[in-house]
CSV table of C-alpha atoms and ligand atoms in Angstrom, one decimal:
chain,number,residue,atom,x,y,z
B,28,MET,CA,-19.9,-9.2,11.0
B,29,THR,CA,-21.2,-7.9,7.7
B,30,GLN,CA,-20.5,-10.0,4.6
B,31,MET,CA,-17.1,-9.0,3.3
B,32,THR,CA,-16.0,-9.1,-0.4
B,33,ILE,CA,-12.5,-10.1,-1.5
B,34,ARG,CA,-11.7,-7.6,-4.3
B,35,ASP,CA,-9.5,-8.3,-7.3
B,36,ILE,CA,-6.0,-6.7,-7.0
B,37,ILE,CA,-5.0,-4.7,-10.1
B,38,ILE,CA,-1.7,-5.8,-11.6
B,39,HIS,CA,1.0,-3.3,-13.0
B,40,PRO,CA,1.0,-1.8,-15.6
B,41,ASP,CA,-2.4,-0.2,-15.2
B,42,PRO,CA,-3.3,3.5,-15.4
B,43,ARG,CA,-5.1,3.3,-12.1
B,44,LEU,CA,-1.9,2.5,-10.3
B,45,LYS,CA,-0.2,5.6,-11.7
B,46,ALA,CA,-3.0,8.1,-11.1
B,47,LYS,CA,-3.4,10.4,-8.1
B,48,THR,CA,-6.3,9.5,-5.8
B,49,ASP,CA,-9.0,11.8,-4.6
B,50,GLU,CA,-9.3,13.1,-1.0
B,51,VAL,CA,-12.1,11.5,1.0
B,52,SER,CA,-14.7,14.0,2.2
B,53,ASP,CA,-17.8,11.9,2.8
B,54,PHE,CA,-17.2,9.7,5.9
B,55,ASP,CA,-20.3,7.5,5.3
B,56,ALA,CA,-21.0,3.8,5.9
B,57,SER,CA,-19.7,2.8,2.5
B,58,LEU,CA,-16.2,3.7,3.6
B,59,LYS,CA,-16.5,1.2,6.5
B,60,THR,CA,-17.5,-1.5,4.0
B,61,LEU,CA,-14.6,-0.6,1.7
B,62,ALA,CA,-12.2,-0.7,4.7
B,63,ASP,CA,-13.5,-4.2,5.7
B,64,ASP,CA,-13.2,-5.4,2.1
B,65,MET,CA,-9.6,-4.0,1.8
B,66,LEU,CA,-8.6,-5.6,5.1
B,67,GLU,CA,-10.1,-9.0,4.1
B,68,THR,CA,-8.4,-8.8,0.6
B,69,MET,CA,-5.1,-7.9,2.3
B,70,TYR,CA,-5.2,-10.8,4.8
B,71,VAL,CA,-6.1,-13.3,2.0
B,72,ALA,CA,-3.3,-12.0,-0.3
B,73,PRO,CA,-1.4,-12.3,2.2
B,74,GLY,CA,0.0,-8.9,2.8
B,75,ILE,CA,0.6,-6.3,5.6
B,76,GLY,CA,-0.7,-3.3,3.6
B,77,LEU,CA,-3.1,-2.4,0.8
B,78,ALA,CA,-4.0,0.9,-0.9
B,79,ALA,CA,-7.5,1.7,-2.4
B,80,PRO,CA,-6.2,2.2,-6.0
B,81,GLN,CA,-4.9,-1.4,-5.9
B,82,VAL,CA,-8.5,-2.5,-5.8
B,83,GLY,CA,-9.6,0.2,-8.3
B,84,ILE,CA,-10.9,2.7,-5.8
B,85,MET,CA,-9.3,6.1,-6.5
B,86,LYS,CA,-9.6,7.4,-3.0
B,87,GLN,CA,-6.9,8.4,-0.4
B,88,MET,CA,-7.4,5.4,1.8
B,89,LEU,CA,-5.0,2.6,2.9
B,90,VAL,CA,-5.2,-0.3,5.3
B,91,MET,CA,-2.3,-1.9,7.3
B,92,ASP,CA,-2.0,-4.6,9.9
B,93,CYS,CA,0.9,-3.7,12.1
B,94,ILE,CA,1.6,-7.0,13.6
B,95,LYS,CA,4.1,-6.1,16.3
B,96,GLU,CA,7.2,-8.4,16.4
B,97,ASP,CA,7.0,-9.1,20.2
B,98,GLY,CA,3.8,-11.2,19.7
B,99,GLU,CA,1.3,-8.4,20.4
B,100,ALA,CA,-2.2,-8.8,19.0
B,101,PRO,CA,-2.6,-7.8,15.3
B,102,ARG,CA,-3.8,-4.2,14.9
B,103,PRO,CA,-5.8,-3.6,11.7
B,104,MET,CA,-5.4,0.1,10.8
B,105,VAL,CA,-7.4,2.3,8.3
B,106,LEU,CA,-5.7,5.5,7.3
B,107,ILE,CA,-7.8,8.1,5.3
B,108,ASN,CA,-6.3,11.2,3.7
B,109,PRO,CA,-2.9,10.3,5.2
B,110,SER,CA,0.1,12.6,4.9
B,111,VAL,CA,3.7,12.3,6.1
B,112,THR,CA,4.5,15.3,8.4
B,113,TRP,CA,8.1,14.4,9.4
B,114,THR,CA,10.8,12.0,8.2
B,115,SER,CA,14.0,11.0,10.0
B,116,GLU,CA,17.4,11.8,8.6
B,117,GLU,CA,18.4,8.1,9.0
B,118,CYS,CA,17.3,5.8,6.2
B,119,SER,CA,16.7,2.0,6.1
B,120,THR,CA,16.7,-0.4,3.2
B,121,TYR,CA,14.1,-3.1,2.9
B,122,GLU,CA,13.6,-5.7,0.1
B,123,GLU,CA,10.1,-4.6,-0.9
B,124,GLY,CA,7.4,-6.4,-2.8
B,125,CYS,CA,4.0,-5.3,-4.0
B,126,LEU,CA,0.7,-7.1,-4.3
B,127,SER,CA,0.3,-5.3,-7.7
B,128,ILE,CA,3.7,-6.5,-8.9
B,129,PRO,CA,3.6,-10.2,-7.9
B,130,ASP,CA,6.8,-12.1,-7.2
B,131,GLN,CA,9.2,-9.2,-7.9
B,132,TYR,CA,11.4,-7.9,-5.0
B,133,ALA,CA,14.0,-5.2,-4.9
B,134,ASP,CA,15.9,-3.2,-2.2
B,135,VAL,CA,14.3,0.3,-1.6
B,136,GLU,CA,15.8,2.9,0.7
B,137,ARG,CA,13.4,5.1,2.7
B,138,PRO,CA,13.5,7.3,5.8
B,139,ALA,CA,13.7,4.9,8.8
B,140,GLU,CA,11.0,6.7,10.9
B,141,VAL,CA,8.0,8.9,9.7
B,142,ASP,CA,5.3,10.8,11.4
B,143,VAL,CA,1.9,10.3,9.7
B,144,THR,CA,-1.3,12.3,10.2
B,145,TRP,CA,-4.6,10.9,8.9
B,146,GLN,CA,-8.4,10.7,9.5
B,147,ASP,CA,-10.0,7.5,10.8
B,148,LEU,CA,-13.3,6.1,9.6
B,149,ASN,CA,-15.2,8.6,11.8
B,150,GLY,CA,-13.2,11.5,10.3
B,151,GLU,CA,-11.3,12.0,13.5
B,152,THR,CA,-7.7,13.2,13.0
B,153,GLN,CA,-5.0,10.8,14.2
B,154,SER,CA,-1.2,10.9,14.1
B,155,GLU,CA,1.5,8.4,14.9
B,156,ARG,CA,5.3,7.9,14.5
B,157,PHE,CA,6.1,4.7,12.6
B,158,ASP,CA,9.4,2.9,12.6
B,159,GLY,CA,10.8,-0.5,11.3
B,160,LEU,CA,8.8,-2.4,8.8
B,161,TRP,CA,5.8,-0.4,9.5
B,162,ALA,CA,7.5,2.9,8.5
B,163,THR,CA,8.5,1.1,5.2
B,164,CYS,CA,4.9,-0.2,4.7
B,165,VAL,CA,3.1,3.1,5.4
B,166,GLN,CA,5.4,5.0,3.0
B,167,HIS,CA,4.9,2.2,0.4
B,168,GLU,CA,1.1,2.6,0.8
B,169,ILE,CA,1.1,6.4,0.7
B,170,ASP,CA,3.2,6.2,-2.5
B,171,HIS,CA,0.3,4.2,-4.0
B,172,LEU,CA,-2.1,7.0,-3.3
B,173,ASN,CA,0.2,9.3,-5.3
B,174,GLY,CA,0.5,6.9,-8.2
B,175,LYS,CA,4.1,5.9,-7.2
B,176,LEU,CA,5.3,2.2,-7.2
B,177,PHE,CA,8.4,0.8,-5.5
B,178,ILE,CA,9.8,0.0,-8.9
B,179,ASP,CA,9.9,3.8,-9.6
B,180,TYR,CA,12.9,3.9,-7.2
B,181,LEU,CA,14.9,1.4,-9.2
B,182,LYS,CA,17.3,1.9,-12.2
B,183,PRO,CA,15.4,2.2,-15.5
B,184,LEU,CA,16.7,-1.1,-16.9
B,185,LYS,CA,15.6,-3.0,-13.8
B,186,ARG,CA,12.2,-1.3,-13.8
B,187,GLN,CA,11.7,-2.0,-17.5
B,188,MET,CA,12.6,-5.7,-17.0
B,189,ILE,CA,9.9,-6.0,-14.2
B,190,THR,CA,7.3,-4.2,-16.3
B,191,ARG,CA,8.0,-6.5,-19.2
B,192,LYS,CA,7.6,-9.6,-16.9
B,193,MET,CA,4.2,-8.2,-15.7
B,194,LYS,CA,3.0,-7.6,-19.3
B,195,LYS,CA,3.8,-11.2,-20.0
B,196,LEU,CA,2.0,-12.4,-16.9
B,197,LYS,CA,-1.1,-10.4,-17.8
B,198,ARG,CA,-1.1,-11.8,-21.3
B,199,GLU,CA,-0.9,-15.3,-19.8
B,200,LEU,CA,-3.7,-14.5,-17.3
B,201,ALA,CA,-5.9,-13.1,-20.1
B,202,ARG,CA,-5.5,-16.4,-22.0
B,203,ALA,CA,-6.2,-18.6,-19.0
G,21,LIG,O1,1.1,-2.3,-1.0
G,21,LIG,C1,1.2,-3.5,-1.3
G,21,LIG,O2,1.4,-4.0,-2.4
G,21,LIG,C2,1.4,-4.5,-0.1
G,21,LIG,C3,2.8,-4.6,0.2
G,21,LIG,C4,3.1,-3.7,1.4
G,21,LIG,C5,4.6,-3.7,1.7
G,21,LIG,C6,5.6,-3.7,0.7
G,21,LIG,C7,6.9,-3.6,1.1
G,21,LIG,C8,7.3,-3.6,2.4
G,21,LIG,C9,6.3,-3.7,3.4
G,21,LIG,C10,5.0,-3.7,3.0
G,21,LIG,C11,3.3,-6.0,0.5
G,21,LIG,O3,3.1,-6.8,-0.6
G,21,LIG,S1,2.6,-6.8,1.8
G,21,LIG,C12,3.5,-8.3,1.7
G,21,LIG,C13,4.5,-8.3,2.7
G,21,LIG,C14,4.3,-9.2,3.8
G,21,LIG,C15,5.3,-9.1,4.8
G,21,LIG,C16,6.4,-8.3,4.8
G,21,LIG,C17,6.6,-7.5,3.7
G,21,LIG,C18,5.6,-7.5,2.6
G,22,LIG,ZN1,2.3,-2.1,-3.2
């Protein structure tokens, strides 16, 4: 296994978390290294998803590990240039968090099921229907690729309170 690097996760507010990311067109070996680093960084966090802009890479790429409830083996996934092609009428609400907004949680309502099409590390087109927590996760990650955070779905007062807490956290981290 090649040496993996755990990358620093960018904390909100940061312009890189609000910017749109660039489509990936060059499916070279560096993409595999980035995917390995993002998966390692995600497992260590710990998390079940991570988007490239969260580690400062402005590319349309996300990783997820859809650990199935019924004890199936973990399944690390790498989605490049993903897009949602269908959403269910039904919605589900999940208390979301974000590795870029530590220790803040809030209910977010999203379509309960989504079809997603993407390219894998070889540039091959894949598509899959996601439901449950994985539908929530993949939508949360694709939002990251469009500069959208889960707090953008909250009422302004709640969002501003969370942003103020993150600014305080960053001031303290800078002093540490
Ligand atoms: O993108 C991220 O910041 C990682 C998110 C992904 C996520 C958010 C909300 C709901 C599902 C996934 C999380 O911080 S990963 C942490 C986590 C772990 C188990 C269950 C839910 C969230
Ligand atoms: Zn997030």
